[in-house]
Amino acid sequence: MRMVHAGVVPTERALGYSLAGLAVVVAVTVPTVLLFGLGRVFTGAVLGAVLAVAALVALFKRDAVVLTEQAIHRRTPWSVTDIEWDRVVAGRFGLDERSRWSLALDLTAGAEPHSELVLLSIPPVSGPVSGAYDLRKREQINEVRDILRHKKIPVTVLPDIAAALEQHWQIAPPTR
């Protein structure tokens, strides 16, 4: 079985990453202007923006949940936490606080108190796959569904979500 990449970057961390990207732009632009003069503001800003984009891509790529045969690895840019599969009680596909569809795992107490691990958060599906984003989310749902079935993790799915996934994306609900 292969690795499945999932995970949702929390808003607070995404804001921190954005501020780090802005800091990179400033950290490159200011020295460029100081060294080469006011005529190089645009050059410094473009170079800073390119480096900021590279930094943001690295930060967001590193921030993920990776499901493997052995364990679930919750990664941030500065740490990795391993969660054993036997800590997973169940999964649920429902609505989150922002009215998005969220696929989350319920975990038993371990190092941290009883918690949930959000694997996917997508806008409600209301039509067929219409672009790369929809296609990737459809693939992720199938990959997560397959590994949860393989691990025999029960998944509860709201009926409206199950019906929309089956009707619009032609995938069976992510249950075992």
PDB file of C-alpha atoms in Angstrom:
ATOM      1  CA  MET A   1       0.000   0.000   0.000  1.00  0.00           C
ATOM      2  CA  ARG A   2       1.296   3.438  -0.834  1.00  0.00           C
ATOM      3  CA  MET A   3       1.391   6.636   1.192  1.00  0.00           C
ATOM      4  CA  VAL A   4      -1.676   8.863   1.124  1.00  0.00           C
ATOM      5  CA  HIS A   5      -1.168  12.601   1.607  1.00  0.00           C
ATOM      6  CA  ALA A   6      -4.009  14.525   3.229  1.00  0.00           C
ATOM      7  CA  GLY A   7      -4.440  17.123   5.914  1.00  0.00           C
ATOM      8  CA  VAL A   8      -5.762  20.604   6.369  1.00  0.00           C
ATOM      9  CA  VAL A   9      -3.535  23.518   7.338  1.00  0.00           C
ATOM     10  CA  PRO A  10      -5.222  25.382  10.239  1.00  0.00           C
ATOM     11  CA  THR A  11      -6.028  29.037   9.576  1.00  0.00           C
ATOM     12  CA  GLU A  12      -3.662  30.272  12.284  1.00  0.00           C
ATOM     13  CA  ARG A  13      -0.716  28.387  10.801  1.00  0.00           C
ATOM     14  CA  ALA A  14      -1.608  29.491   7.255  1.00  0.00           C
ATOM     15  CA  LEU A  15      -1.628  33.097   8.486  1.00  0.00           C
ATOM     16  CA  GLY A  16       1.788  32.530  10.079  1.00  0.00           C
ATOM     17  CA  TYR A  17       3.126  31.127   6.816  1.00  0.00           C
ATOM     18  CA  SER A  18       1.763  34.148   4.938  1.00  0.00           C
ATOM     19  CA  LEU A  19       3.474  36.499   7.372  1.00  0.00           C
ATOM     20  CA  ALA A  20       6.710  34.557   6.900  1.00  0.00           C
ATOM     21  CA  GLY A  21       6.359  35.020   3.118  1.00  0.00           C
ATOM     22  CA  LEU A  22       5.840  38.749   3.603  1.00  0.00           C
ATOM     23  CA  ALA A  23       8.908  38.858   5.854  1.00  0.00           C
ATOM     24  CA  VAL A  24      10.960  37.194   3.096  1.00  0.00           C
ATOM     25  CA  VAL A  25       9.863  39.863   0.597  1.00  0.00           C
ATOM     26  CA  VAL A  26      10.851  42.642   3.011  1.00  0.00           C
ATOM     27  CA  ALA A  27      14.106  40.896   3.988  1.00  0.00           C
ATOM     28  CA  VAL A  28      15.170  40.738   0.338  1.00  0.00           C
ATOM     29  CA  THR A  29      13.798  44.066  -0.906  1.00  0.00           C
ATOM     30  CA  VAL A  30      15.276  46.301   1.827  1.00  0.00           C
ATOM     31  CA  PRO A  31      18.899  45.104   1.478  1.00  0.00           C
ATOM     32  CA  THR A  32      18.640  45.223  -2.329  1.00  0.00           C
ATOM     33  CA  VAL A  33      17.524  48.861  -2.201  1.00  0.00           C
ATOM     34  CA  LEU A  34      20.157  49.746   0.413  1.00  0.00           C
ATOM     35  CA  LEU A  35      22.956  48.115  -1.600  1.00  0.00           C
ATOM     36  CA  PHE A  36      21.975  49.161  -5.130  1.00  0.00           C
ATOM     37  CA  GLY A  37      19.861  52.281  -4.686  1.00  0.00           C
ATOM     38  CA  LEU A  38      16.228  53.294  -4.953  1.00  0.00           C
ATOM     39  CA  GLY A  39      16.145  52.318  -8.630  1.00  0.00           C
ATOM     40  CA  ARG A  40      16.237  48.644  -7.629  1.00  0.00           C
ATOM     41  CA  VAL A  41      12.986  48.559  -5.611  1.00  0.00           C
ATOM     42  CA  PHE A  42      11.215  46.589  -8.327  1.00  0.00           C
ATOM     43  CA  THR A  43      14.130  44.150  -8.700  1.00  0.00           C
ATOM     44  CA  GLY A  44      14.262  43.586  -4.938  1.00  0.00           C
ATOM     45  CA  ALA A  45      10.509  43.133  -4.707  1.00  0.00           C
ATOM     46  CA  VAL A  46      10.415  40.626  -7.578  1.00  0.00           C
ATOM     47  CA  LEU A  47      13.352  38.650  -6.183  1.00  0.00           C
ATOM     48  CA  GLY A  48      11.738  38.739  -2.730  1.00  0.00           C
ATOM     49  CA  ALA A  49       8.412  37.591  -4.155  1.00  0.00           C
ATOM     50  CA  VAL A  50      10.040  34.663  -5.974  1.00  0.00           C
ATOM     51  CA  LEU A  51      11.840  33.577  -2.808  1.00  0.00           C
ATOM     52  CA  ALA A  52       8.659  34.069  -0.743  1.00  0.00           C
ATOM     53  CA  VAL A  53       6.678  31.846  -3.107  1.00  0.00           C
ATOM     54  CA  ALA A  54       9.388  29.175  -2.827  1.00  0.00           C
ATOM     55  CA  ALA A  55       9.278  29.435   0.975  1.00  0.00           C
ATOM     56  CA  LEU A  56       5.477  29.231   1.043  1.00  0.00           C
ATOM     57  CA  VAL A  57       5.436  26.193  -1.238  1.00  0.00           C
ATOM     58  CA  ALA A  58       7.965  24.470   1.033  1.00  0.00           C
ATOM     59  CA  LEU A  59       5.997  25.323   4.193  1.00  0.00           C
ATOM     60  CA  PHE A  60       2.608  24.239   2.843  1.00  0.00           C
ATOM     61  CA  LYS A  61       4.038  21.076   1.270  1.00  0.00           C
ATOM     62  CA  ARG A  62       5.666  20.055   4.543  1.00  0.00           C
ATOM     63  CA  ASP A  63       2.448  20.682   6.527  1.00  0.00           C
ATOM     64  CA  ALA A  64       0.484  17.490   5.879  1.00  0.00           C
ATOM     65  CA  VAL A  65      -0.947  14.287   7.229  1.00  0.00           C
ATOM     66  CA  VAL A  66       0.580  11.188   5.653  1.00  0.00           C
ATOM     67  CA  LEU A  67      -1.254   7.883   5.990  1.00  0.00           C
ATOM     68  CA  THR A  68       1.004   4.849   5.656  1.00  0.00           C
ATOM     69  CA  GLU A  69       0.575   1.156   6.322  1.00  0.00           C
ATOM     70  CA  GLN A  70       2.428   1.439   9.651  1.00  0.00           C
ATOM     71  CA  ALA A  71       1.104   4.721  11.113  1.00  0.00           C
ATOM     72  CA  ILE A  72      -0.338   8.157  10.504  1.00  0.00           C
ATOM     73  CA  HIS A  73       2.309  10.877  10.390  1.00  0.00           C
ATOM     74  CA  ARG A  74       1.141  14.408  11.279  1.00  0.00           C
ATOM     75  CA  ARG A  75       3.805  16.749   9.883  1.00  0.00           C
ATOM     76  CA  THR A  76       4.443  20.432  10.375  1.00  0.00           C
ATOM     77  CA  PRO A  77       7.539  22.262   9.126  1.00  0.00           C
ATOM     78  CA  TRP A  78       9.167  21.832  12.539  1.00  0.00           C
ATOM     79  CA  SER A  79       7.964  18.419  13.799  1.00  0.00           C
ATOM     80  CA  VAL A  80       6.520  15.014  12.986  1.00  0.00           C
ATOM     81  CA  THR A  81       4.062  13.208  15.255  1.00  0.00           C
ATOM     82  CA  ASP A  82       3.337   9.540  14.678  1.00  0.00           C
ATOM     83  CA  ILE A  83      -0.144   8.244  15.465  1.00  0.00           C
ATOM     84  CA  GLU A  84      -0.620   4.491  15.582  1.00  0.00           C
ATOM     85  CA  TRP A  85      -3.600   3.078  13.700  1.00  0.00           C
ATOM     86  CA  ASP A  86      -4.922   1.430  16.869  1.00  0.00           C
ATOM     87  CA  ARG A  87      -5.647   4.930  18.248  1.00  0.00           C
ATOM     88  CA  VAL A  88      -8.166   5.569  15.451  1.00  0.00           C
ATOM     89  CA  VAL A  89     -11.689   4.924  16.725  1.00  0.00           C
ATOM     90  CA  ALA A  90     -13.678   5.919  13.662  1.00  0.00           C
ATOM     91  CA  GLY A  91     -13.942   8.402  10.839  1.00  0.00           C
ATOM     92  CA  ARG A  92     -16.704  10.812   9.929  1.00  0.00           C
ATOM     93  CA  PHE A  93     -17.546  12.782   6.846  1.00  0.00           C
ATOM     94  CA  GLY A  94     -19.714  15.725   7.842  1.00  0.00           C
ATOM     95  CA  LEU A  95     -20.010  19.488   7.901  1.00  0.00           C
ATOM     96  CA  ASP A  96     -17.386  21.598   9.644  1.00  0.00           C
ATOM     97  CA  GLU A  97     -17.873  25.002  11.280  1.00  0.00           C
ATOM     98  CA  ARG A  98     -17.489  26.762   7.896  1.00  0.00           C
ATOM     99  CA  SER A  99     -20.144  24.604   6.145  1.00  0.00           C
ATOM    100  CA  ARG A 100     -17.454  22.718   4.232  1.00  0.00           C
ATOM    101  CA  TRP A 101     -17.365  18.956   4.006  1.00  0.00           C
ATOM    102  CA  SER A 102     -14.796  17.568   6.384  1.00  0.00           C
ATOM    103  CA  LEU A 103     -13.414  14.038   6.645  1.00  0.00           C
ATOM    104  CA  ALA A 104     -11.939  13.568  10.115  1.00  0.00           C
ATOM    105  CA  LEU A 105     -10.653  10.701  12.240  1.00  0.00           C
ATOM    106  CA  ASP A 106     -11.586  10.388  15.909  1.00  0.00           C
ATOM    107  CA  LEU A 107      -8.588   9.397  18.038  1.00  0.00           C
ATOM    108  CA  THR A 108      -8.396   7.880  21.500  1.00  0.00           C
ATOM    109  CA  ALA A 109      -6.358   9.557  24.194  1.00  0.00           C
ATOM    110  CA  GLY A 110      -2.612   9.278  23.738  1.00  0.00           C
ATOM    111  CA  ALA A 111       0.021  11.892  24.407  1.00  0.00           C
ATOM    112  CA  GLU A 112      -2.704  14.495  23.872  1.00  0.00           C
ATOM    113  CA  PRO A 113      -6.326  14.263  25.081  1.00  0.00           C
ATOM    114  CA  HIS A 114      -9.057  12.744  22.913  1.00  0.00           C
ATOM    115  CA  SER A 115      -8.881  14.567  19.620  1.00  0.00           C
ATOM    116  CA  GLU A 116      -9.752  14.527  15.974  1.00  0.00           C
ATOM    117  CA  LEU A 117      -7.496  14.604  12.971  1.00  0.00           C
ATOM    118  CA  VAL A 118      -8.935  16.389   9.923  1.00  0.00           C
ATOM    119  CA  LEU A 119      -7.849  14.691   6.701  1.00  0.00           C
ATOM    120  CA  LEU A 120      -9.862  16.624   4.113  1.00  0.00           C
ATOM    121  CA  SER A 121     -11.952  19.768   3.949  1.00  0.00           C
ATOM    122  CA  ILE A 122     -13.678  20.539   0.668  1.00  0.00           C
ATOM    123  CA  PRO A 123     -16.485  22.802  -0.502  1.00  0.00           C
ATOM    124  CA  PRO A 124     -19.788  20.960  -0.970  1.00  0.00           C
ATOM    125  CA  VAL A 125     -19.954  19.022  -4.226  1.00  0.00           C
ATOM    126  CA  SER A 126     -22.786  20.278  -6.408  1.00  0.00           C
ATOM    127  CA  GLY A 127     -21.758  19.144  -9.878  1.00  0.00           C
ATOM    128  CA  PRO A 128     -19.409  16.920 -11.851  1.00  0.00           C
ATOM    129  CA  VAL A 129     -15.629  17.214 -11.646  1.00  0.00           C
ATOM    130  CA  SER A 130     -14.880  20.532 -13.325  1.00  0.00           C
ATOM    131  CA  GLY A 131     -11.165  21.140 -12.887  1.00  0.00           C
ATOM    132  CA  ALA A 132      -7.869  20.061 -11.412  1.00  0.00           C
ATOM    133  CA  TYR A 133      -8.906  20.940  -7.839  1.00  0.00           C
ATOM    134  CA  ASP A 134     -12.049  18.791  -8.020  1.00  0.00           C
ATOM    135  CA  LEU A 135     -10.111  15.959  -9.634  1.00  0.00           C
ATOM    136  CA  ARG A 136      -7.419  16.017  -6.921  1.00  0.00           C
ATOM    137  CA  LYS A 137     -10.016  16.091  -4.122  1.00  0.00           C
ATOM    138  CA  ARG A 138     -11.871  13.206  -5.752  1.00  0.00           C
ATOM    139  CA  GLU A 139      -8.597  11.241  -5.889  1.00  0.00           C
ATOM    140  CA  GLN A 140      -7.867  12.064  -2.236  1.00  0.00           C
ATOM    141  CA  ILE A 141     -11.307  10.884  -1.128  1.00  0.00           C
ATOM    142  CA  ASN A 142     -10.782   7.604  -2.988  1.00  0.00           C
ATOM    143  CA  GLU A 143      -7.270   7.147  -1.565  1.00  0.00           C
ATOM    144  CA  VAL A 144      -8.369   7.877   2.010  1.00  0.00           C
ATOM    145  CA  ARG A 145     -11.439   5.670   1.596  1.00  0.00           C
ATOM    146  CA  ASP A 146      -9.269   2.803   0.350  1.00  0.00           C
ATOM    147  CA  ILE A 147      -6.788   2.977   3.224  1.00  0.00           C
ATOM    148  CA  LEU A 148      -9.568   3.293   5.812  1.00  0.00           C
ATOM    149  CA  ARG A 149     -11.282   0.245   4.299  1.00  0.00           C
ATOM    150  CA  HIS A 150      -7.979  -1.636   4.352  1.00  0.00           C
ATOM    151  CA  LYS A 151      -7.475  -0.725   8.029  1.00  0.00           C
ATOM    152  CA  LYS A 152     -11.135  -1.594   8.778  1.00  0.00           C
ATOM    153  CA  ILE A 153     -11.875   1.849  10.219  1.00  0.00           C
ATOM    154  CA  PRO A 154     -15.642   2.559  10.277  1.00  0.00           C
ATOM    155  CA  VAL A 155     -16.621   5.843   8.635  1.00  0.00           C
ATOM    156  CA  THR A 156     -19.924   7.645   9.166  1.00  0.00           C
ATOM    157  CA  VAL A 157     -21.093   9.771   6.241  1.00  0.00           C
ATOM    158  CA  LEU A 158     -23.960  12.242   6.257  1.00  0.00           C
ATOM    159  CA  PRO A 159     -26.597  11.025   3.772  1.00  0.00           C
ATOM    160  CA  ASP A 160     -26.541  14.281   1.770  1.00  0.00           C
ATOM    161  CA  ILE A 161     -22.767  14.039   1.350  1.00  0.00           C
ATOM    162  CA  ALA A 162     -22.916  10.376   0.356  1.00  0.00           C
ATOM    163  CA  ALA A 163     -25.637  11.082  -2.219  1.00  0.00           C
ATOM    164  CA  ALA A 164     -23.777  14.052  -3.739  1.00  0.00           C
ATOM    165  CA  LEU A 165     -20.482  12.159  -3.945  1.00  0.00           C
ATOM    166  CA  GLU A 166     -22.159   9.251  -5.688  1.00  0.00           C
ATOM    167  CA  GLN A 167     -24.306  11.357  -8.015  1.00  0.00           C
ATOM    168  CA  HIS A 168     -21.804  14.021  -9.071  1.00  0.00           C
ATOM    169  CA  TRP A 169     -18.379  12.407  -8.694  1.00  0.00           C
ATOM    170  CA  GLN A 170     -19.432   8.769  -9.258  1.00  0.00           C
ATOM    171  CA  ILE A 171     -17.652   7.493  -6.174  1.00  0.00           C
ATOM    172  CA  ALA A 172     -19.134   5.285  -3.528  1.00  0.00           C
ATOM    173  CA  PRO A 173     -19.327   6.854  -0.091  1.00  0.00           C
ATOM    174  CA  PRO A 174     -16.068   6.517   1.890  1.00  0.00           C
ATOM    175  CA  THR A 175     -17.372   3.833   4.232  1.00  0.00           C
ATOM    176  CA  ARG A 176     -16.041   0.401   4.895  1.00  0.00           C
TER     177      ARG A 176
END
